[in-house]
Coordinates of C-alpha atoms and ligand atoms in Angstrom, one line a residue:
M1 CA -1.6 -21.7 7.1
P2 CA -3.2 -22.4 9.7
T3 CA -7.2 -21.0 10.1
P4 CA -8.7 -19.2 11.2
R5 CA -6.2 -16.3 10.9
I6 CA -6.2 -13.1 9.9
D7 CA -3.8 -11.8 7.5
I8 CA -2.4 -8.5 8.3
N9 CA -0.6 -6.4 5.6
L10 CA 1.7 -4.0 7.2
N11 CA 2.5 -2.1 4.2
K12 CA -0.8 -1.3 3.6
I13 CA -1.3 0.1 6.7
A14 CA 1.9 1.9 6.7
H15 CA 0.6 3.2 3.6
N16 CA -2.6 4.7 5.5
A17 CA -0.8 5.7 8.1
K18 CA 1.6 8.1 5.7
T19 CA -1.5 9.2 3.5
L20 CA -3.9 10.4 6.1
S21 CA -0.8 11.9 8.0
S22 CA 0.6 14.2 5.2
L23 CA -3.6 14.9 4.4
F24 CA -4.3 16.2 7.7
Q25 CA -0.7 17.8 7.9
E26 CA -1.6 20.1 5.1
K27 CA -4.1 21.9 7.3
G28 CA -2.0 21.6 10.2
I29 CA -3.4 18.9 11.8
D30 CA -0.8 16.0 13.5
I31 CA -2.4 12.5 14.3
I32 CA -2.0 10.4 16.9
A33 CA -2.4 6.5 16.0
V34 CA -5.0 4.6 18.4
T35 CA -4.1 0.7 18.7
K36 CA -6.8 -0.7 20.4
G37 CA -8.3 -2.1 17.6
V38 CA -5.5 -3.9 17.0
C39 CA -5.0 -4.6 20.3
A40 CA -2.1 -3.2 20.4
H41 CA 0.0 -5.4 18.4
P42 CA 3.7 -4.7 18.5
H43 CA 4.6 -5.3 15.2
I44 CA 1.4 -3.0 13.8
A45 CA 2.6 0.0 16.6
N46 CA 6.4 -0.2 15.2
I47 CA 5.2 0.0 11.6
L48 CA 3.3 3.1 12.8
V49 CA 6.2 4.6 14.4
K50 CA 8.6 3.9 11.8
N51 CA 6.3 5.9 9.4
G52 CA 6.4 8.9 11.2
V53 CA 3.5 8.6 14.0
T54 CA 5.2 9.8 17.4
I55 CA 2.3 9.2 19.7
L56 CA 0.3 6.1 20.1
A57 CA -2.6 5.9 22.3
D58 CA -5.0 3.2 23.8
S59 CA -7.7 2.5 26.0
R60 CA -5.8 0.1 28.4
I61 CA -2.7 0.3 30.1
A62 CA -2.4 -3.3 29.7
N63 CA -1.8 -2.4 26.0
I64 CA 0.6 0.2 26.4
K65 CA 2.6 -1.9 28.9
K66 CA 2.6 -4.5 25.9
M67 CA 4.1 -2.3 23.7
Q68 CA 6.7 -0.7 25.7
E69 CA 7.7 -4.4 26.7
A70 CA 7.8 -5.4 23.2
G71 CA 10.6 -2.1 22.6
V72 CA 8.5 0.0 20.8
K73 CA 9.5 3.6 21.2
A74 CA 6.8 6.1 21.2
T75 CA 5.0 8.8 23.7
F76 CA 1.8 6.9 25.0
L77 CA -1.4 8.3 25.5
L78 CA -4.3 6.8 27.6
I79 CA -7.2 7.5 25.9
R80 CA -9.8 6.0 28.1
T81 CA -10.5 8.2 31.4
P82 CA -8.3 6.6 33.7
M83 CA -9.6 4.1 36.8
I84 CA -9.0 6.0 39.9
S85 CA -7.7 2.7 41.4
Q86 CA -5.0 2.7 38.5
S87 CA -3.9 6.1 39.1
E88 CA -0.3 4.8 40.2
S89 CA 0.2 2.5 36.6
V90 CA -1.0 5.7 34.7
V91 CA 1.3 8.0 35.8
L92 CA 4.4 5.3 35.5
D93 CA 3.2 3.4 32.5
T94 CA 2.0 6.3 30.1
D95 CA 3.1 9.8 29.4
M96 CA -0.1 11.3 28.9
S97 CA -3.9 10.5 29.5
L98 CA -7.4 12.1 28.5
N99 CA -9.3 13.2 31.8
S100 CA -12.6 14.2 33.3
E101 CA -12.7 13.7 36.4
L102 CA -11.1 16.5 39.0
S103 CA -10.8 13.6 41.7
V104 CA -8.7 11.3 39.5
I105 CA -6.6 14.1 38.4
K106 CA -5.7 15.1 41.9
K107 CA -4.7 11.0 42.3
L108 CA -2.4 11.5 39.2
S109 CA -0.9 14.8 40.9
E110 CA -0.3 12.6 44.1
F111 CA 1.5 9.9 42.2
A112 CA 3.4 11.9 39.7
L113 CA 4.9 13.8 42.7
L114 CA 5.8 10.6 44.8
H115 CA 7.6 9.5 41.7
G116 CA 9.2 12.4 41.1
K117 CA 7.7 12.5 37.2
V118 CA 5.3 15.1 35.5
H119 CA 2.1 13.7 34.2
K120 CA 0.9 15.2 30.9
I121 CA -3.1 15.6 30.9
I122 CA -5.8 16.6 28.1
L123 CA -8.9 17.8 29.6
M124 CA -12.0 16.4 27.5
V125 CA -14.9 18.4 26.7
E126 CA -18.3 17.0 26.6
L127 CA -19.8 18.5 23.3
G128 CA -22.9 16.4 22.9
D129 CA -22.1 12.9 22.2
L130 CA -22.5 12.1 26.3
R131 CA -19.6 10.2 26.8
E132 CA -16.6 11.4 28.5
G133 CA -16.2 15.2 29.0
I134 CA -16.3 18.4 31.2
L135 CA -19.5 20.3 30.4
P136 CA -18.0 23.3 29.3
S137 CA -19.8 25.6 31.7
Q138 CA -17.5 23.7 34.1
L139 CA -14.5 24.0 32.5
E140 CA -13.3 27.1 33.5
N141 CA -13.9 25.6 37.2
T142 CA -11.9 22.4 36.7
I143 CA -8.8 24.3 35.0
K144 CA -8.3 26.8 37.7
K145 CA -8.2 23.8 40.1
V146 CA -5.9 21.5 37.7
L147 CA -3.3 24.5 37.3
T148 CA -2.9 24.3 41.0
L149 CA -2.0 20.8 41.2
K150 CA 2.1 19.8 41.2
G151 CA 3.3 17.2 38.9
I152 CA 0.2 17.8 35.9
H153 CA 0.9 19.6 33.0
L154 CA -2.3 20.6 31.1
E155 CA -1.2 19.7 27.4
G156 CA -4.5 20.8 26.0
I157 CA -8.5 20.2 25.8
G158 CA -10.0 17.6 23.4
T159 CA -13.3 16.1 22.8
N160 CA -14.7 12.8 21.5
L161 CA -17.7 12.7 19.0
A162 CA -19.2 10.4 16.9
C163 CA -18.9 7.5 19.6
F164 CA -21.7 6.6 22.0
S165 CA -24.3 9.0 20.4
G166 CA -23.1 9.3 16.9
V167 CA -23.4 12.9 17.4
K168 CA -21.4 14.1 14.0
P169 CA -18.4 16.3 14.7
T170 CA -19.7 19.5 12.7
T171 CA -17.6 22.7 11.7
E172 CA -20.2 24.2 14.7
K173 CA -18.8 21.8 17.0
M174 CA -15.2 22.2 15.9
E175 CA -15.6 26.0 15.9
L176 CA -16.7 25.6 19.4
L177 CA -13.8 23.6 20.3
S178 CA -11.5 26.3 19.3
S179 CA -13.4 29.3 20.6
I180 CA -13.4 27.1 24.2
A181 CA -9.3 26.7 23.7
I182 CA -9.2 30.3 22.6
S183 CA -11.0 32.0 25.8
I184 CA -9.3 29.4 28.1
E185 CA -5.7 30.8 26.8
K186 CA -6.7 34.2 27.5
K187 CA -8.3 33.9 30.6
F188 CA -6.0 31.9 32.2
R189 CA -2.5 33.3 30.0
I190 CA -1.7 29.8 29.1
K191 CA -1.0 28.1 25.8
L192 CA -2.4 24.8 25.4
S193 CA -0.3 22.7 22.8
M194 CA -2.8 20.2 22.1
I195 CA -6.5 20.9 20.9
S196 CA -7.4 17.2 19.8
G197 CA -10.9 17.5 17.9
G198 CA -11.7 13.9 17.7
N199 CA -11.1 10.7 15.7
S200 CA -11.6 9.2 12.2
A201 CA -15.2 10.5 12.2
N202 CA -13.7 14.2 11.8
Y203 CA -12.7 13.1 8.0
N204 CA -15.5 14.8 6.5
W205 CA -15.6 18.0 8.6
F206 CA -11.7 18.4 7.6
S207 CA -12.3 17.7 4.0
T208 CA -14.9 20.2 3.6
T209 CA -13.6 22.8 6.0
K210 CA -11.1 25.8 4.9
D211 CA -10.5 26.5 8.5
V212 CA -9.5 24.1 11.0
G213 CA -9.4 27.1 14.0
R214 CA -7.3 25.8 16.8
I215 CA -7.9 22.2 16.5
N216 CA -4.3 20.8 15.5
N217 CA -4.6 17.2 16.4
L218 CA -6.6 13.9 15.9
R219 CA -6.8 10.6 17.3
L220 CA -6.9 8.2 14.4
G221 CA -7.7 4.4 14.5
E222 CA -10.5 2.7 12.1
S223 CA -9.2 5.3 9.5
I224 CA -5.5 3.9 9.6
F225 CA -6.6 0.1 10.1
L226 CA -9.5 0.0 7.8
G227 CA -9.6 2.9 5.4
Y228 CA -13.2 3.9 6.2
E229 CA -14.8 7.1 7.3
P230 CA -17.1 5.7 10.1
L231 CA -19.8 8.0 9.7
T232 CA -21.2 7.1 6.7
G233 CA -19.0 3.7 6.4
R234 CA -17.6 5.1 3.0
P235 CA -14.1 4.1 1.9
I236 CA -11.4 7.3 2.1
P237 CA -9.9 8.1 -1.2
K238 CA -6.3 6.4 -1.8
L239 CA -6.5 4.5 1.3
Y240 CA -6.3 0.5 1.4
Q241 CA -9.6 -1.2 3.0
D242 CA -8.2 -4.6 2.9
A243 CA -5.0 -4.4 5.2
F244 CA -6.7 -7.2 7.3
I245 CA -8.5 -10.3 5.9
M246 CA -9.9 -13.0 7.8
T247 CA -9.9 -16.6 6.6
A248 CA -11.8 -19.6 7.9
E249 CA -11.9 -23.2 6.6
V250 CA -15.1 -24.7 5.6
I251 CA -16.1 -27.8 7.6
E252 CA -19.5 -29.1 6.1
L253 CA -20.6 -28.1 2.4
K254 CA -24.1 -29.7 1.7
N255 CA -27.6 -29.0 -0.4
K256 CA -29.9 -27.9 2.7
S257 CA -33.1 -26.4 2.9
S258 CA -32.9 -22.7 3.3
V259 CA -35.6 -23.0 6.3
P260 CA -35.6 -24.9 9.1
D261 CA -37.9 -28.2 9.7
G262 CA -39.9 -28.2 13.2
E263 CA -41.4 -25.9 15.5
I264 CA -39.3 -22.8 16.3
G265 CA -38.2 -21.7 19.7
L266 CA -35.5 -19.4 20.8
D267 CA -31.5 -20.2 19.7
A268 CA -28.4 -20.8 21.4
F269 CA -28.4 -16.7 22.3
G270 CA -32.3 -16.4 23.2
N271 CA -33.4 -14.9 19.8
K272 CA -36.2 -16.0 17.9
P273 CA -34.8 -16.9 14.5
K274 CA -36.3 -15.7 11.2
F275 CA -36.0 -17.4 7.7
K276 CA -36.4 -16.4 4.3
D277 CA -37.4 -19.2 2.2
Q278 CA -35.1 -19.8 -0.7
G279 CA -35.9 -23.3 -1.3
M280 CA -32.9 -25.8 -1.6
I281 CA -29.5 -23.9 -0.9
R282 CA -25.7 -24.4 -0.9
R283 CA -25.1 -24.4 2.7
A284 CA -21.3 -24.0 3.8
I285 CA -20.4 -24.5 7.5
L286 CA -16.9 -22.3 8.7
A287 CA -15.5 -23.1 11.6
I288 CA -15.3 -19.8 13.4
G289 CA -18.2 -18.3 15.6
V290 CA -19.4 -15.2 17.6
Q291 CA -16.7 -16.4 20.2
D292 CA -14.2 -15.8 17.8
V293 CA -15.0 -12.7 16.0
M294 CA -18.5 -10.1 15.6
V295 CA -19.9 -11.6 12.5
A296 CA -22.0 -9.0 11.8
G297 CA -18.7 -7.2 11.5
L298 CA -17.7 -9.7 8.4
T299 CA -18.2 -9.0 4.5
P300 CA -17.4 -12.1 2.7
K301 CA -15.0 -11.6 -0.1
L302 CA -16.6 -13.9 -2.7
D303 CA -20.4 -13.6 -3.8
T304 CA -21.5 -15.5 -0.6
E305 CA -24.1 -14.6 2.3
I306 CA -24.0 -15.0 5.9
L307 CA -26.7 -16.7 7.3
G308 CA -26.3 -16.9 10.8
A309 CA -23.7 -17.6 13.1
G310 CA -23.3 -19.5 16.7
S311 CA -20.3 -19.4 19.1
D312 CA -18.6 -21.7 16.8
H313 CA -20.0 -21.8 13.1
I314 CA -20.8 -19.3 10.9
I315 CA -23.1 -20.2 8.0
I316 CA -23.3 -19.2 4.7
N317 CA -25.1 -19.5 1.4
A318 CA -22.2 -20.9 -0.7
K319 CA -24.6 -19.5 -4.0
K320 CA -22.8 -20.5 -7.1
E321 CA -19.0 -20.0 -5.6
E322 CA -17.0 -23.1 -6.1
L323 CA -16.2 -24.1 -2.1
K324 CA -15.2 -27.4 -0.8
V325 CA -14.5 -29.0 2.6
G326 CA -10.9 -28.0 3.1
G327 CA -11.0 -24.8 1.5
E328 CA -10.8 -21.1 2.7
V329 CA -13.6 -18.4 2.7
S330 CA -12.1 -15.1 3.3
F331 CA -13.7 -11.8 4.6
T332 CA -13.0 -7.8 5.0
L333 CA -13.6 -6.5 8.2
K334 CA -15.5 -3.7 9.9
Y335 CA -14.4 -2.1 13.2
G336 CA -16.4 -4.4 15.2
A337 CA -14.7 -7.3 13.4
L338 CA -11.6 -6.2 13.6
V339 CA -11.3 -5.4 17.3
T340 CA -12.7 -8.7 18.4
A341 CA -10.5 -10.8 15.7
M342 CA -7.5 -9.3 17.0
N343 CA -8.5 -10.1 20.7
S344 CA -9.0 -13.7 20.2
S345 CA -6.4 -16.1 21.0
Y346 CA -8.1 -18.4 18.7
I347 CA -7.3 -16.6 15.8
F348 CA -3.9 -17.0 14.3
K349 CA -2.6 -13.1 13.5
N350 CA -0.3 -14.0 10.5
I351 CA 1.8 -10.7 9.9
K352 CA 3.0 -10.0 6.4
T353 CA 6.0 -7.7 7.2
P354 CA 7.4 -5.4 4.7
I355 CA 9.9 -7.3 2.5
T356 CA 14.0 -5.9 3.2
A357 CA 15.9 -4.8 -0.1
K358 CA 18.1 -7.9 0.5
E359 CA 15.1 -9.9 0.6
Y360 CA 13.4 -8.5 -2.6
C361 CA 16.6 -8.9 -4.5
A362 CA 17.0 -12.5 -3.7
I363 CA 13.7 -13.2 -4.7
V364 CA 13.9 -11.1 -7.8
E365 CA 17.0 -13.0 -8.9
E366 CA 15.2 -16.2 -8.3
K367 CA 12.7 -15.5 -10.1
D368 CA 14.8 -14.3 -13.2
K369 CA 16.7 -17.6 -12.8
F370 CA 13.3 -19.4 -13.2
H371 CA 12.3 -17.2 -16.1
K372 CA 15.5 -17.9 -17.9
K373 CA 14.8 -21.6 -17.8
K374 CA 11.8 -21.5 -18.9
T375 CA 12.5 -19.0 -21.8
A376 CA 14.8 -21.2 -23.0
I377 CA 12.1 -23.8 -23.9
M378 CA 9.6 -21.5 -24.8
V379 CA 8.3 -22.5 -28.5
V380 CA 8.1 -19.6 -31.0
K381 CA 5.5 -19.8 -33.9
E382 CA 6.8 -16.7 -35.9
N383 CA 3.9 -14.8 -37.1
N384 CA 5.6 -12.3 -39.5
S385 CA 4.8 -9.4 -38.3
P386 CA 6.9 -6.5 -40.0
L387 CA 9.5 -4.3 -38.4
M388 CA 8.6 -0.9 -38.6
S389 CA 10.7 2.2 -37.5
L390 CA 9.7 4.2 -34.8
Q391 CA 11.5 7.5 -36.6
D392 CA 9.0 7.4 -39.1
S393 CA 6.3 7.5 -37.2
D394 CA 4.1 11.1 -36.5
F395 CA 4.4 10.1 -32.7
N396 CA 5.8 12.3 -30.1
L397 CA 8.8 10.3 -29.1
I398 CA 12.3 11.6 -27.9
F399 CA 15.0 8.9 -29.3
E400 CA 17.9 8.5 -27.1
K401 CA 21.3 8.2 -28.6
S402 CA 22.1 5.0 -29.9
I403 CA 25.9 3.4 -29.9
Q404 CA 25.0 1.7 -33.1
K405 CA 25.7 4.1 -35.9
N406 CA 22.1 4.9 -38.2
Y407 CA 20.3 3.2 -35.6
R408 CA 16.4 3.0 -36.6
Y409 CA 14.5 2.1 -33.3
L410 CA 12.7 -0.8 -35.1
V411 CA 9.7 -3.0 -33.6
R412 CA 7.2 -5.2 -34.6
K413 CA 4.2 -3.7 -36.0
E414 CA 1.9 -4.3 -32.9
V415 CA 4.3 -2.9 -30.6
Y416 CA 4.7 0.3 -32.9
E417 CA 0.9 0.7 -32.7
K418 CA 1.0 0.1 -28.9
I419 CA 4.0 2.7 -28.6
G420 CA 1.5 5.1 -30.7
R421 CA -1.1 4.8 -28.2
I422 CA 1.2 5.1 -24.9
S423 CA 2.5 8.3 -26.6
R424 CA -0.8 9.8 -27.2
L425 CA -2.0 8.8 -23.6
L426 CA 1.4 11.0 -22.7
D427 CA 0.8 13.7 -24.7
N428 CA -2.3 14.8 -22.8
Q429 CA -0.4 14.8 -20.0
G430 CA 2.5 17.5 -20.2
K431 CA 5.0 14.3 -21.1
K432 CA 6.7 12.5 -23.8
L433 CA 8.1 8.7 -24.1
I434 CA 11.7 8.5 -24.2
I435 CA 12.9 5.2 -26.8
R436 CA 15.9 4.5 -25.8
S437 CA 16.4 1.1 -27.7
A438 CA 14.3 -1.2 -29.6
W439 CA 15.2 -4.3 -32.2
R440 CA 19.1 -4.8 -32.0
S441 CA 21.3 -6.7 -34.2
F442 CA 23.5 -9.4 -32.5
E443 CA 26.6 -6.9 -33.4
H444 CA 24.5 -4.2 -31.8
Q445 CA 24.1 -6.2 -28.4
Q446 CA 28.0 -7.3 -28.5
K447 CA 28.8 -3.6 -28.4
L448 CA 26.9 -3.1 -25.5
W449 CA 28.5 -6.0 -23.8
N450 CA 32.0 -5.1 -24.8
Q451 CA 31.4 -1.7 -24.0
K452 CA 30.1 -2.5 -20.6
V453 CA 32.8 -4.7 -20.0
S454 CA 35.7 -2.0 -20.8
F455 CA 34.1 0.5 -18.5
L456 CA 33.9 -2.2 -15.6
K457 CA 37.6 -3.1 -16.4
K458 CA 38.5 0.0 -15.8
K459 CA 36.4 0.7 -12.6
Y460 CA 37.7 -2.3 -10.9
P461 CA 40.9 -3.4 -12.5
K462 CA 41.5 -6.3 -9.8
K463 CA 38.6 -8.3 -10.7
T464 CA 38.8 -11.0 -13.1
V465 CA 37.5 -11.4 -16.4
E466 CA 34.6 -14.1 -14.9
E467 CA 33.8 -11.6 -12.1
I468 CA 33.5 -8.5 -14.8
S469 CA 31.3 -11.0 -16.9
K470 CA 28.9 -12.0 -13.9
I471 CA 28.2 -8.5 -13.2
V472 CA 27.8 -7.3 -16.8
S473 CA 25.3 -10.2 -17.2
R474 CA 23.3 -9.4 -14.1
F475 CA 22.1 -6.2 -16.7
I476 CA 23.0 -7.4 -20.0
A477 CA 21.7 -10.0 -21.7
T478 CA 24.4 -12.0 -24.0
E479 CA 23.9 -11.8 -27.8
K480 CA 21.8 -14.7 -28.0
Q481 CA 19.6 -13.9 -25.0
S482 CA 18.6 -10.6 -25.9
T483 CA 14.9 -10.1 -26.5
H484 CA 15.8 -7.0 -28.5
S485 CA 16.4 -9.1 -31.1
T486 CA 12.8 -10.4 -31.8
G487 CA 11.6 -6.4 -32.1
G488 CA 9.1 -7.3 -29.4
A489 CA 11.4 -5.3 -26.9
V490 CA 11.6 -1.5 -26.0
D491 CA 13.4 0.5 -23.5
A492 CA 11.7 3.5 -22.6
L493 CA 11.7 6.1 -19.7
I494 CA 9.4 9.4 -19.7
Y495 CA 10.4 13.3 -20.1
D496 CA 8.2 16.0 -18.3
L497 CA 7.6 18.6 -20.8
Q498 CA 7.0 21.1 -17.8
K499 CA 9.9 20.4 -15.4
K500 CA 12.2 19.7 -18.6
C501 CA 13.4 16.4 -17.6
V502 CA 13.7 12.9 -17.8
L503 CA 11.4 11.7 -14.6
D504 CA 13.0 10.3 -11.5
F505 CA 13.1 6.8 -11.6
G506 CA 15.3 6.3 -8.6
T507 CA 18.9 5.2 -10.5
N508 CA 18.8 7.8 -13.1
D509 CA 20.5 11.2 -13.7
G510 CA 18.6 12.0 -16.7
L511 CA 19.1 9.5 -19.5
Q512 CA 22.3 8.0 -17.3
I513 CA 21.1 4.9 -15.8
D514 CA 23.2 3.6 -12.8
L515 CA 22.9 -0.5 -13.2
N516 CA 22.7 -1.9 -9.9
E517 CA 20.4 -3.7 -7.8
K518 CA 17.5 -0.5 -7.5
C519 CA 16.9 -0.9 -10.9
Y520 CA 14.8 -3.7 -9.9
P521 CA 11.3 -2.5 -10.3
K522 CA 9.8 -2.8 -7.2
H523 CA 13.3 -2.4 -5.0
P524 CA 12.2 -1.4 -1.4
S525 CA 14.6 1.4 -0.9
I526 CA 14.0 4.0 -3.7
S527 CA 12.1 7.2 -2.9
E528 CA 8.4 7.6 -3.1
E529 CA 9.0 10.0 -6.1
A530 CA 10.7 7.1 -7.8
R531 CA 7.9 4.7 -6.8
K532 CA 5.3 6.3 -8.4
N533 CA 7.1 7.4 -11.5
R534 CA 8.1 3.5 -12.3
K535 CA 4.4 2.4 -11.1
F536 CA 3.4 5.2 -13.8
L537 CA 5.9 4.0 -16.8
M538 CA 5.0 0.1 -16.1
E539 CA 1.0 1.2 -15.9
L540 CA 1.2 2.7 -19.3
F541 CA 3.1 -0.6 -20.8
E542 CA 1.4 -3.2 -18.8
N543 CA -2.1 -1.6 -19.8
E544 CA -0.8 -2.5 -23.3
D545 CA -0.3 -6.1 -22.4
F546 CA 3.4 -5.7 -22.3
V547 CA 5.2 -7.4 -19.3
C548 CA 7.9 -5.5 -17.4
D549 CA 11.5 -7.0 -16.9
H550 CA 12.1 -8.5 -13.8
K551 CA 15.7 -6.4 -13.4
E552 CA 14.8 -3.4 -15.6
Y553 CA 12.2 -1.0 -14.9
W554 CA 12.5 0.1 -18.4
H555 CA 12.6 -2.5 -20.6
F556 CA 9.4 -3.8 -21.9
D557 CA 8.5 -7.0 -24.0
Y558 CA 5.8 -8.0 -26.1
G559 CA 5.2 -11.3 -28.6
N560 CA 8.6 -12.6 -27.6
I561 CA 9.7 -15.3 -25.3
G562 CA 10.1 -13.5 -22.2
W563 CA 6.8 -12.4 -22.6
A564 CA 5.2 -15.2 -23.4
V565 CA 6.6 -17.3 -20.3
E566 CA 5.4 -14.5 -18.1
K567 CA 1.8 -14.5 -19.7
N568 CA 1.8 -18.1 -19.6
K569 CA 0.8 -18.5 -23.2
K570 CA 1.4 -21.6 -25.1
Y571 CA 4.0 -20.3 -27.5
A572 CA 5.5 -16.8 -28.6
N573 CA 4.9 -14.8 -31.6
Y574 CA 7.9 -13.0 -32.3
G575 CA 11.2 -15.0 -32.5
I576 CA 14.8 -13.5 -33.3
L577 CA 15.3 -11.0 -36.5
K578 CA 18.6 -11.2 -37.6
E579 CA 20.4 -8.3 -39.0
S580 CA 20.7 -9.9 -42.6
Y581 CA 17.2 -10.3 -42.8
V582 CA 16.7 -6.8 -41.7
Q583 CA 19.3 -5.5 -44.3
S584 CA 17.7 -7.2 -47.2
A585 CA 14.4 -5.8 -46.3
A586 CA 15.3 -2.2 -46.2
L587 CA 17.2 -2.8 -49.2
D588 CA 13.4 -4.1 -50.8
Y589 CA 11.7 -1.0 -49.5
P590 CA 14.4 1.9 -49.2
D591 CA 11.5 4.5 -48.7
K592 CA 9.7 2.3 -45.7
V593 CA 11.9 0.4 -42.9
F594 CA 9.8 -2.4 -42.6
F595 CA 9.9 -6.2 -43.0
Y596 CA 8.7 -9.7 -43.7
L597 CA 10.6 -12.8 -42.7
Ligands
PLP601 C1 -11.5 5.0 20.1 C2 -11.0 6.2 20.4 C3 -10.6 7.0 19.3 C4 -10.2 6.3 17.9 O1 -11.4 6.3 17.2 P1 -11.3 5.7 16.0 O2 -12.9 5.9 15.2 O3 -10.8 4.7 15.7 O4 -10.5 6.8 15.0 C5 -10.3 8.1 19.5 N1 -10.3 8.7 20.7 C6 -11.0 8.4 21.4 C7 -11.0 8.7 22.8 C8 -11.2 6.8 21.6 O5 -11.8 6.2 22.6

């Protein structure tokens, strides 16, 4: 992969946009996504639109045109007060603009009339940050004139704080904007549809205020892309801070002094540099510099320190990290770094696109094939851990009815203990673990296979035996291949005691599971709820060192060959346990079902 590059994770951006959108919606605020920070990258714009954003805003007409030419379908808002010289293009190429100069609005009106259009405007109000905005005392006067202009529709008012002077959008400021909106509506007997309270810096105001007043809109860039609240620089809960990762290549790595040798004058940028004496250090030079990115906005992912940068180099103290020439060093980005990097033609933009269902399934099937090859040669060192019946435990469990008579839900001792811990965790959350299946004899496995075959034969009478077998083998292992014969596999779901139902996992109706590709654990086309529930189930087991099956979200392995392959172990601990062994053990210890090889 080329360097320097910026890796862009569209799934994370989509997650941030959706999370913020539903959060602000709780108090009736719509969000506009501001694309200037990512140079209006069309893939990013598209993912925002796909995830429910209807208005995209940018400070530059060129960026808006870029998105339109790439086929992005949205309403486009120009957020930098328009240049009067570009008035015609504003009318032709954007749907709406933020404004603060009457002379410009008059020009917009002329061009709107000329082209038979209506251009929507939002009047910006100056509330203390001293960037764009009409002084509150002059607002009514301006509006009086705006309302007489043809081809212009006053969509609303807005303000922008926390930019030029870092003035906080406090409750007081927002109440002021609300009251201005109310008095204008009253005075002019109009309805303002959009009261746009600000940008990402409004997050703290929003989280602490009970009443957002008339504010019904925010324009968000930084918080969507980087998951930070800009006033404090703190991460916003539940958002990703690493949707963008910057990577550069090491071109020199040497032990050198931490202080320069010689008389010190001005550096390449006219500054007098200062140095901290740390003795000899391991210095790495990266092939990226201030021409490419605002270096102050980079945070190394490894424990290293940026010592300084020139137009084409960043120099870092590699400390104890194992770097090498030709190796890569990665950084997370702050807003300044993001804006500059996205604008640099020297930096490769590596977009990780969300995977389609078809692609995902192909990957799972490939992985599964590979997995099967590896399990076939996995060594077992049987550790003789006994089988125990979950039915004899005092754990809070629900047992799904089995086609096998007198089924005992046997698992190995360690698995038994793990299930105990999982069930106790669920007890505290008003939920219960459902055990669908555990140890199975070959005969039991064969029964399952036959049952599925006859079901499908009836469903698809035209299919051949081979075709039917192929479908069945996608989900049911042949007797010899099933890890259920080891006592290290369990099939589980979760029951919600409050809602009195089995959780929704996307392919189940209660306990009834429809076997299809959507059973692959991370299938992209299942609902948000199902995704959340699968994640919950999988984490419960994975935290107990189980691995989830590639194709079945309910199947978990521990200690057996499937587990050993996934965990990169040299050998598995649990081999196959045959019916005859289990029966003889049950005879020897009739009151306690457990078993030694
Ligand atoms: C840049 C900008 C925004 C977005 O700011 P973020 O801090 O990135 O959310 C909103 N409104 C205006 C007028 C802007 O210039």
